[in-house]
mmCIF file of N, CA and C in Angstrom:
data_model
loop_
_atom_site.group_PDB
_atom_site.id
_atom_site.type_symbol
_atom_site.label_atom_id
_atom_site.label_comp_id
_atom_site.label_asym_id
_atom_site.label_seq_id
_atom_site.Cartn_x
_atom_site.Cartn_y
_atom_site.Cartn_z
ATOM 1 N N MET A 1 48.015 -55.640 24.556
ATOM 2 C CA MET A 1 49.165 -55.709 23.688
ATOM 3 C C MET A 1 50.389 -55.267 24.491
ATOM 4 N N LYS A 2 51.408 -56.065 24.473
ATOM 5 C CA LYS A 2 52.618 -55.792 25.258
ATOM 6 C C LYS A 2 53.703 -55.077 24.453
ATOM 7 N N ASP A 3 53.611 -55.094 23.138
ATOM 8 C CA ASP A 3 54.626 -54.491 22.269
ATOM 9 C C ASP A 3 54.451 -52.978 22.251
ATOM 10 N N GLN A 4 55.323 -52.267 22.961
ATOM 11 C CA GLN A 4 55.181 -50.819 23.110
ATOM 12 C C GLN A 4 55.335 -50.083 21.775
ATOM 13 N N ALA A 5 56.185 -50.574 20.881
ATOM 14 C CA ALA A 5 56.343 -49.933 19.565
ATOM 15 C C ALA A 5 55.047 -50.017 18.773
ATOM 16 N N ALA A 6 54.364 -51.162 18.825
ATOM 17 C CA ALA A 6 53.085 -51.312 18.132
ATOM 18 C C ALA A 6 52.023 -50.413 18.761
ATOM 19 N N VAL A 7 52.028 -50.315 20.075
ATOM 20 C CA VAL A 7 51.069 -49.438 20.769
ATOM 21 C C VAL A 7 51.295 -47.993 20.351
ATOM 22 N N GLN A 8 52.544 -47.565 20.290
ATOM 23 C CA GLN A 8 52.856 -46.192 19.871
ATOM 24 C C GLN A 8 52.400 -45.930 18.439
ATOM 25 N N ALA A 9 52.530 -46.926 17.573
ATOM 26 C CA ALA A 9 52.146 -46.764 16.169
ATOM 27 C C ALA A 9 50.636 -46.686 15.997
ATOM 28 N N MET A 10 49.878 -47.341 16.859
ATOM 29 C CA MET A 10 48.429 -47.410 16.697
ATOM 30 C C MET A 10 47.645 -46.479 17.615
ATOM 31 N N SER A 11 48.330 -45.747 18.491
ATOM 32 C CA SER A 11 47.611 -44.853 19.403
ATOM 33 C C SER A 11 48.263 -43.479 19.407
ATOM 34 N N ARG A 12 47.488 -42.491 19.784
ATOM 35 C CA ARG A 12 48.034 -41.134 19.879
ATOM 36 C C ARG A 12 48.708 -40.910 21.227
ATOM 37 N N SER A 13 48.126 -41.488 22.268
ATOM 38 C CA SER A 13 48.582 -41.197 23.618
ATOM 39 C C SER A 13 49.629 -42.180 24.136
ATOM 40 N N GLY A 14 49.772 -43.337 23.477
ATOM 41 C CA GLY A 14 50.659 -44.370 23.978
ATOM 42 C C GLY A 14 49.971 -45.320 24.938
ATOM 43 N N ASP A 15 48.692 -45.108 25.174
ATOM 44 C CA ASP A 15 47.902 -45.969 26.059
ATOM 45 C C ASP A 15 47.331 -47.125 25.235
ATOM 46 N N ARG A 16 47.636 -48.350 25.634
ATOM 47 C CA ARG A 16 47.197 -49.512 24.849
ATOM 48 C C ARG A 16 45.685 -49.657 24.818
ATOM 49 N N ARG A 17 44.976 -49.108 25.802
ATOM 50 C CA ARG A 17 43.509 -49.183 25.812
ATOM 51 C C ARG A 17 42.886 -48.357 24.686
ATOM 52 N N GLU A 18 43.623 -47.364 24.202
ATOM 53 C CA GLU A 18 43.136 -46.529 23.109
ATOM 54 C C GLU A 18 42.945 -47.336 21.818
ATOM 55 N N ILE A 19 43.700 -48.416 21.663
ATOM 56 C CA ILE A 19 43.613 -49.250 20.460
ATOM 57 C C ILE A 19 42.222 -49.868 20.327
ATOM 58 N N LEU A 20 41.547 -50.076 21.437
ATOM 59 C CA LEU A 20 40.210 -50.663 21.395
ATOM 60 C C LEU A 20 39.157 -49.687 20.876
ATOM 61 N N ARG A 21 39.496 -48.431 20.721
ATOM 62 C CA ARG A 21 38.530 -47.462 20.206
ATOM 63 C C ARG A 21 38.797 -47.163 18.733
ATOM 64 N N GLY A 22 39.606 -46.200 18.426
ATOM 65 C CA GLY A 22 39.820 -45.747 17.054
ATOM 66 C C GLY A 22 40.234 -46.826 16.067
ATOM 67 N N PRO A 23 41.359 -47.499 16.291
ATOM 68 C CA PRO A 23 41.785 -48.519 15.330
ATOM 69 C C PRO A 23 40.783 -49.662 15.173
ATOM 70 N N LEU A 24 40.109 -50.035 16.246
ATOM 71 C CA LEU A 24 39.111 -51.100 16.143
ATOM 72 C C LEU A 24 37.936 -50.650 15.278
ATOM 73 N N TYR A 25 37.411 -49.464 15.529
ATOM 74 C CA TYR A 25 36.296 -48.941 14.725
ATOM 75 C C TYR A 25 36.716 -48.759 13.272
ATOM 76 N N TYR A 26 37.934 -48.259 13.069
ATOM 77 C CA TYR A 26 38.467 -48.072 11.720
ATOM 78 C C TYR A 26 38.467 -49.409 10.977
ATOM 79 N N GLY A 27 38.973 -50.438 11.622
ATOM 80 C CA GLY A 27 39.032 -51.754 10.995
ATOM 81 C C GLY A 27 37.655 -52.309 10.672
ATOM 82 N N ILE A 28 36.705 -52.149 11.580
ATOM 83 C CA ILE A 28 35.343 -52.638 11.351
ATOM 84 C C ILE A 28 34.707 -51.920 10.169
ATOM 85 N N VAL A 29 34.812 -50.599 10.140
ATOM 86 C CA VAL A 29 34.227 -49.824 9.038
ATOM 87 C C VAL A 29 34.912 -50.170 7.724
ATOM 88 N N PHE A 30 36.215 -50.333 7.748
ATOM 89 C CA PHE A 30 36.950 -50.665 6.537
ATOM 90 C C PHE A 30 36.484 -52.006 5.963
ATOM 91 N N VAL A 31 36.346 -53.000 6.820
ATOM 92 C CA VAL A 31 35.892 -54.318 6.357
ATOM 93 C C VAL A 31 34.462 -54.240 5.823
ATOM 94 N N LEU A 32 33.578 -53.538 6.525
ATOM 95 C CA LEU A 32 32.192 -53.413 6.061
ATOM 96 C C LEU A 32 32.106 -52.714 4.706
ATOM 97 N N LEU A 33 32.825 -51.622 4.545
ATOM 98 C CA LEU A 33 32.824 -50.912 3.263
ATOM 99 C C LEU A 33 33.365 -51.799 2.142
ATOM 100 N N THR A 34 34.403 -52.557 2.448
ATOM 101 C CA THR A 34 34.983 -53.440 1.439
ATOM 102 C C THR A 34 33.996 -54.525 1.031
ATOM 103 N N VAL A 35 33.379 -55.162 2.001
ATOM 104 C CA VAL A 35 32.437 -56.251 1.713
ATOM 105 C C VAL A 35 31.215 -55.733 0.962
ATOM 106 N N LEU A 36 30.700 -54.588 1.379
ATOM 107 C CA LEU A 36 29.453 -54.080 0.801
ATOM 108 C C LEU A 36 29.627 -53.359 -0.533
ATOM 109 N N PHE A 37 30.735 -52.655 -0.724
ATOM 110 C CA PHE A 37 30.821 -51.751 -1.864
ATOM 111 C C PHE A 37 31.976 -51.989 -2.827
ATOM 112 N N TRP A 38 32.905 -52.866 -2.537
ATOM 113 C CA TRP A 38 34.081 -53.000 -3.375
ATOM 114 C C TRP A 38 33.697 -53.343 -4.809
ATOM 115 N N LYS A 39 34.187 -52.543 -5.733
ATOM 116 C CA LYS A 39 33.992 -52.711 -7.178
ATOM 117 C C LYS A 39 32.546 -52.548 -7.640
ATOM 118 N N ASP A 40 31.659 -52.079 -6.803
ATOM 119 C CA ASP A 40 30.272 -51.905 -7.209
ATOM 120 C C ASP A 40 29.786 -50.469 -7.129
ATOM 121 N N SER A 41 30.332 -49.686 -6.237
ATOM 122 C CA SER A 41 29.778 -48.368 -5.965
ATOM 123 C C SER A 41 30.873 -47.309 -5.921
ATOM 124 N N PRO A 42 30.718 -46.246 -6.714
ATOM 125 C CA PRO A 42 31.697 -45.161 -6.623
ATOM 126 C C PRO A 42 31.696 -44.509 -5.239
ATOM 127 N N VAL A 43 30.547 -44.497 -4.584
ATOM 128 C CA VAL A 43 30.460 -43.906 -3.241
ATOM 129 C C VAL A 43 31.240 -44.766 -2.247
ATOM 130 N N GLY A 44 31.079 -46.072 -2.323
ATOM 131 C CA GLY A 44 31.814 -46.966 -1.441
ATOM 132 C C GLY A 44 33.309 -46.914 -1.688
ATOM 133 N N LEU A 45 33.705 -46.888 -2.956
ATOM 134 C CA LEU A 45 35.129 -46.780 -3.281
ATOM 135 C C LEU A 45 35.713 -45.467 -2.773
ATOM 136 N N THR A 46 34.960 -44.391 -2.926
ATOM 137 C CA THR A 46 35.427 -43.091 -2.444
ATOM 138 C C THR A 46 35.614 -43.121 -0.933
ATOM 139 N N ALA A 47 34.655 -43.703 -0.217
ATOM 140 C CA ALA A 47 34.774 -43.809 1.241
ATOM 141 C C ALA A 47 36.010 -44.611 1.631
ATOM 142 N N LEU A 48 36.253 -45.717 0.935
ATOM 143 C CA LEU A 48 37.446 -46.521 1.221
ATOM 144 C C LEU A 48 38.730 -45.747 0.945
ATOM 145 N N MET A 49 38.768 -45.019 -0.147
ATOM 146 C CA MET A 49 39.984 -44.299 -0.506
ATOM 147 C C MET A 49 40.237 -43.125 0.439
ATOM 148 N N ILE A 50 39.176 -42.504 0.935
ATOM 149 C CA ILE A 50 39.364 -41.448 1.933
ATOM 150 C C ILE A 50 39.932 -42.052 3.206
ATOM 151 N N MET A 51 39.430 -43.230 3.575
ATOM 152 C CA MET A 51 39.988 -43.895 4.758
ATOM 153 C C MET A 51 41.452 -44.270 4.525
ATOM 154 N N CYS A 52 41.754 -44.826 3.359
ATOM 155 C CA CYS A 52 43.135 -45.274 3.073
ATOM 156 C C CYS A 52 44.078 -44.094 2.867
ATOM 157 N N GLY A 53 43.782 -43.298 1.863
ATOM 158 C CA GLY A 53 44.673 -42.199 1.499
ATOM 159 C C GLY A 53 44.621 -41.040 2.461
ATOM 160 N N GLY A 54 43.416 -40.690 2.865
ATOM 161 C CA GLY A 54 43.265 -39.537 3.744
ATOM 162 C C GLY A 54 43.774 -39.790 5.142
ATOM 163 N N ASP A 55 43.306 -40.846 5.751
ATOM 164 C CA ASP A 55 43.695 -41.126 7.134
ATOM 165 C C ASP A 55 45.170 -41.482 7.232
ATOM 166 N N GLY A 56 45.680 -42.155 6.223
ATOM 167 C CA GLY A 56 47.088 -42.532 6.243
ATOM 168 C C GLY A 56 48.025 -41.339 6.226
ATOM 169 N N ILE A 57 47.695 -40.342 5.440
ATOM 170 C CA ILE A 57 48.569 -39.173 5.332
ATOM 171 C C ILE A 57 48.323 -38.156 6.450
ATOM 172 N N ALA A 58 47.133 -38.158 7.024
ATOM 173 C CA ALA A 58 46.792 -37.175 8.066
ATOM 174 C C ALA A 58 47.723 -37.275 9.268
ATOM 175 N N ASP A 59 48.032 -38.473 9.684
ATOM 176 C CA ASP A 59 48.903 -38.658 10.843
ATOM 177 C C ASP A 59 50.293 -38.099 10.578
ATOM 178 N N MET A 60 50.833 -38.394 9.392
ATOM 179 C CA MET A 60 52.178 -37.907 9.062
ATOM 180 C C MET A 60 52.208 -36.387 8.965
ATOM 181 N N VAL A 61 51.251 -35.813 8.251
ATOM 182 C CA VAL A 61 51.226 -34.359 8.068
ATOM 183 C C VAL A 61 50.900 -33.658 9.387
ATOM 184 N N GLY A 62 49.927 -34.206 10.118
ATOM 185 C CA GLY A 62 49.535 -33.598 11.390
ATOM 186 C C GLY A 62 50.654 -33.552 12.407
ATOM 187 N N LYS A 63 51.495 -34.588 12.430
ATOM 188 C CA LYS A 63 52.627 -34.600 13.368
ATOM 189 C C LYS A 63 53.731 -33.651 12.926
ATOM 190 N N ARG A 64 53.905 -33.515 11.619
ATOM 191 C CA ARG A 64 54.972 -32.634 11.121
ATOM 192 C C ARG A 64 54.599 -31.154 11.248
ATOM 193 N N TYR A 65 53.345 -30.829 10.941
ATOM 194 C CA TYR A 65 52.867 -29.440 10.999
ATOM 195 C C TYR A 65 51.782 -29.360 12.064
ATOM 196 N N ASN A 66 52.202 -29.326 13.312
ATOM 197 C CA ASN A 66 51.249 -29.445 14.411
ATOM 198 C C ASN A 66 50.992 -28.152 15.180
ATOM 199 N N GLU A 67 51.251 -27.001 14.562
ATOM 200 C CA GLU A 67 51.064 -25.745 15.288
ATOM 201 C C GLU A 67 49.580 -25.405 15.512
ATOM 202 N N ASN A 68 48.799 -25.488 14.462
ATOM 203 C CA ASN A 68 47.392 -25.065 14.533
ATOM 204 C C ASN A 68 46.500 -26.264 14.847
ATOM 205 N N ARG A 69 45.990 -26.273 16.058
ATOM 206 C CA ARG A 69 45.105 -27.352 16.499
ATOM 207 C C ARG A 69 43.650 -26.978 16.239
ATOM 208 N N LEU A 70 42.827 -27.998 16.051
ATOM 209 C CA LEU A 70 41.394 -27.752 15.882
ATOM 210 C C LEU A 70 40.786 -27.407 17.239
ATOM 211 N N PRO A 71 39.980 -26.350 17.305
ATOM 212 C CA PRO A 71 39.434 -25.930 18.609
ATOM 213 C C PRO A 71 38.502 -26.971 19.231
ATOM 214 N N TYR A 72 37.817 -27.745 18.426
ATOM 215 C CA TYR A 72 36.861 -28.721 18.945
ATOM 216 C C TYR A 72 37.484 -30.100 19.145
ATOM 217 N N SER A 73 38.722 -30.283 18.697
ATOM 218 C CA SER A 73 39.429 -31.554 18.867
ATOM 219 C C SER A 73 40.919 -31.274 18.969
ATOM 220 N N PRO A 74 41.397 -30.905 20.151
ATOM 221 C CA PRO A 74 42.783 -30.454 20.305
ATOM 222 C C PRO A 74 43.850 -31.495 19.977
ATOM 223 N N ASN A 75 43.480 -32.770 19.842
ATOM 224 C CA ASN A 75 44.459 -33.784 19.449
ATOM 225 C C ASN A 75 44.690 -33.809 17.948
ATOM 226 N N LYS A 76 43.906 -33.020 17.208
ATOM 227 C CA LYS A 76 44.014 -33.017 15.743
ATOM 228 C C LYS A 76 44.431 -31.638 15.255
ATOM 229 N N THR A 77 45.077 -31.622 14.077
ATOM 230 C CA THR A 77 45.585 -30.363 13.546
ATOM 231 C C THR A 77 44.839 -29.964 12.275
ATOM 232 N N VAL A 78 44.929 -28.687 11.960
ATOM 233 C CA VAL A 78 44.343 -28.178 10.724
ATOM 234 C C VAL A 78 45.035 -28.820 9.528
ATOM 235 N N ALA A 79 46.361 -28.906 9.574
ATOM 236 C CA ALA A 79 47.124 -29.499 8.467
ATOM 237 C C ALA A 79 46.735 -30.960 8.256
ATOM 238 N N GLY A 80 46.587 -31.715 9.329
ATOM 239 C CA GLY A 80 46.180 -33.111 9.216
ATOM 240 C C GLY A 80 44.786 -33.242 8.633
ATOM 241 N N SER A 81 43.883 -32.380 9.059
ATOM 242 C CA SER A 81 42.510 -32.426 8.547
ATOM 243 C C SER A 81 42.445 -32.062 7.073
ATOM 244 N N LEU A 82 43.208 -31.061 6.665
ATOM 245 C CA LEU A 82 43.259 -30.703 5.249
ATOM 246 C C LEU A 82 43.888 -31.829 4.416
ATOM 247 N N SER A 83 44.876 -32.495 4.977
ATOM 248 C CA SER A 83 45.511 -33.581 4.232
ATOM 249 C C SER A 83 44.573 -34.769 4.059
ATOM 250 N N VAL A 84 43.643 -35.000 5.001
ATOM 251 C CA VAL A 84 42.631 -36.042 4.828
ATOM 252 C C VAL A 84 41.815 -35.732 3.587
ATOM 253 N N PHE A 85 41.383 -34.495 3.480
ATOM 254 C CA PHE A 85 40.560 -34.090 2.346
ATOM 255 C C PHE A 85 41.344 -34.212 1.033
ATOM 256 N N ILE A 86 42.523 -33.636 0.993
ATOM 257 C CA ILE A 86 43.308 -33.615 -0.252
ATOM 258 C C ILE A 86 43.800 -35.018 -0.621
ATOM 259 N N GLY A 87 44.401 -35.728 0.330
ATOM 260 C CA GLY A 87 44.893 -37.075 0.058
ATOM 261 C C GLY A 87 43.777 -38.033 -0.317
ATOM 262 N N GLY A 88 42.661 -37.951 0.399
ATOM 263 C CA GLY A 88 41.514 -38.804 0.085
ATOM 264 C C GLY A 88 40.931 -38.489 -1.279
ATOM 265 N N TRP A 89 40.862 -37.209 -1.618
ATOM 266 C CA TRP A 89 40.325 -36.803 -2.916
ATOM 267 C C TRP A 89 41.221 -37.294 -4.049
ATOM 268 N N LEU A 90 42.525 -37.113 -3.889
ATOM 269 C CA LEU A 90 43.450 -37.542 -4.942
ATOM 270 C C LEU A 90 43.430 -39.057 -5.137
ATOM 271 N N LEU A 91 43.461 -39.797 -4.047
ATOM 272 C CA LEU A 91 43.435 -41.255 -4.173
ATOM 273 C C LEU A 91 42.093 -41.724 -4.727
ATOM 274 N N SER A 92 41.004 -41.092 -4.317
ATOM 275 C CA SER A 92 39.681 -41.449 -4.851
ATOM 276 C C SER A 92 39.616 -41.203 -6.349
ATOM 277 N N ALA A 93 40.092 -40.043 -6.787
ATOM 278 C CA ALA A 93 40.067 -39.715 -8.212
ATOM 279 C C ALA A 93 40.898 -40.716 -9.005
ATOM 280 N N PHE A 94 42.066 -41.076 -8.496
ATOM 281 C CA PHE A 94 42.932 -42.030 -9.190
ATOM 282 C C PHE A 94 42.276 -43.412 -9.285
ATOM 283 N N VAL A 95 41.793 -43.931 -8.170
ATOM 284 C CA VAL A 95 41.208 -45.279 -8.162
ATOM 285 C C VAL A 95 39.936 -45.317 -9.001
ATOM 286 N N LEU A 96 39.096 -44.301 -8.908
ATOM 287 C CA LEU A 96 37.879 -44.270 -9.732
ATOM 288 C C LEU A 96 38.238 -44.217 -11.216
ATOM 289 N N ALA A 97 39.269 -43.453 -11.570
ATOM 290 C CA ALA A 97 39.696 -43.391 -12.973
ATOM 291 C C ALA A 97 40.164 -44.761 -13.455
ATOM 292 N N VAL A 98 40.914 -45.463 -12.625
ATOM 293 C CA VAL A 98 41.370 -46.811 -12.988
ATOM 294 C C VAL A 98 40.177 -47.744 -13.149
ATOM 295 N N PHE A 99 39.248 -47.704 -12.206
ATOM 296 C CA PHE A 99 38.085 -48.597 -12.261
ATOM 297 C C PHE A 99 37.189 -48.296 -13.458
ATOM 298 N N VAL A 100 37.040 -47.020 -13.795
ATOM 299 C CA VAL A 100 36.238 -46.665 -14.970
ATOM 300 C C VAL A 100 36.945 -47.120 -16.235
ATOM 301 N N THR A 101 38.248 -46.898 -16.312
ATOM 302 C CA THR A 101 39.016 -47.306 -17.485
ATOM 303 C C THR A 101 38.964 -48.822 -17.690
ATOM 304 N N LEU A 102 39.043 -49.573 -16.617
ATOM 305 C CA LEU A 102 39.001 -51.035 -16.705
ATOM 306 C C LEU A 102 37.573 -51.579 -16.732
ATOM 307 N N VAL A 103 36.601 -50.694 -16.742
ATOM 308 C CA VAL A 103 35.174 -51.006 -16.830
ATOM 309 C C VAL A 103 34.716 -51.906 -15.671
ATOM 310 N N TYR A 104 35.256 -51.676 -14.479
ATOM 311 C CA TYR A 104 34.762 -52.365 -13.293
ATOM 312 C C TYR A 104 33.466 -51.730 -12.810
ATOM 313 N N LEU A 105 33.336 -50.440 -12.985
ATOM 314 C CA LEU A 105 32.109 -49.730 -12.625
ATOM 315 C C LEU A 105 31.307 -49.546 -13.905
ATOM 316 N N LYS A 106 30.564 -50.572 -14.283
ATOM 317 C CA LYS A 106 29.906 -50.607 -15.593
ATOM 318 C C LYS A 106 28.964 -49.425 -15.817
ATOM 319 N N GLY A 107 28.160 -49.086 -14.829
ATOM 320 C CA GLY A 107 27.220 -47.971 -14.988
ATOM 321 C C GLY A 107 27.930 -46.650 -15.196
ATOM 322 N N LEU A 108 28.965 -46.399 -14.405
ATOM 323 C CA LEU A 108 29.722 -45.156 -14.523
ATOM 324 C C LEU A 108 30.530 -45.142 -15.820
ATOM 325 N N SER A 109 31.111 -46.277 -16.184
ATOM 326 C CA SER A 109 31.868 -46.356 -17.442
ATOM 327 C C SER A 109 30.958 -46.091 -18.629
ATOM 328 N N ALA A 110 29.756 -46.686 -18.613
ATOM 329 C CA ALA A 110 28.808 -46.480 -19.721
ATOM 330 C C ALA A 110 28.387 -45.021 -19.814
ATOM 331 N N LEU A 111 28.210 -44.393 -18.684
ATOM 332 C CA LEU A 111 27.806 -42.987 -18.659
ATOM 333 C C LEU A 111 28.922 -42.104 -19.257
ATOM 334 N N ILE A 112 30.156 -42.380 -18.890
ATOM 335 C CA ILE A 112 31.283 -41.567 -19.364
ATOM 336 C C ILE A 112 31.570 -41.836 -20.836
ATOM 337 N N TYR A 113 31.587 -43.107 -21.238
ATOM 338 C CA TYR A 113 31.973 -43.448 -22.597
ATOM 339 C C TYR A 113 30.834 -43.329 -23.601
ATOM 340 N N SER A 114 29.608 -43.076 -23.174
ATOM 341 C CA SER A 114 28.492 -42.947 -24.107
ATOM 342 C C SER A 114 28.453 -41.584 -24.772
ATOM 343 N N HIS A 115 29.214 -40.654 -24.271
ATOM 344 C CA HIS A 115 29.184 -39.295 -24.839
ATOM 345 C C HIS A 115 30.238 -39.098 -25.870
#
């Protein structure tokens, strides 16, 4: 990839070879989860939402609050890691609530509405 702005957006180090690792694996896992679990499994939806909501916000928060680095992964921050958990949890809860309300997850909707 020759576009340096795109390389900077998709890599931590600015090295275009890095795109072949993280973003490529992310894309493969995202497509597999979507194909296998979309609208059928709360576990699959949760995994997708953690990838979408959690990973998306981690980069922004981690760059803004980058003082405390993880000892086992110095390129990552405590704030970014916590934001993956919180952002992923919030987006998962929201999307699952929408899917249950619209009865896309029939088994889960029946379980909730039967009481």
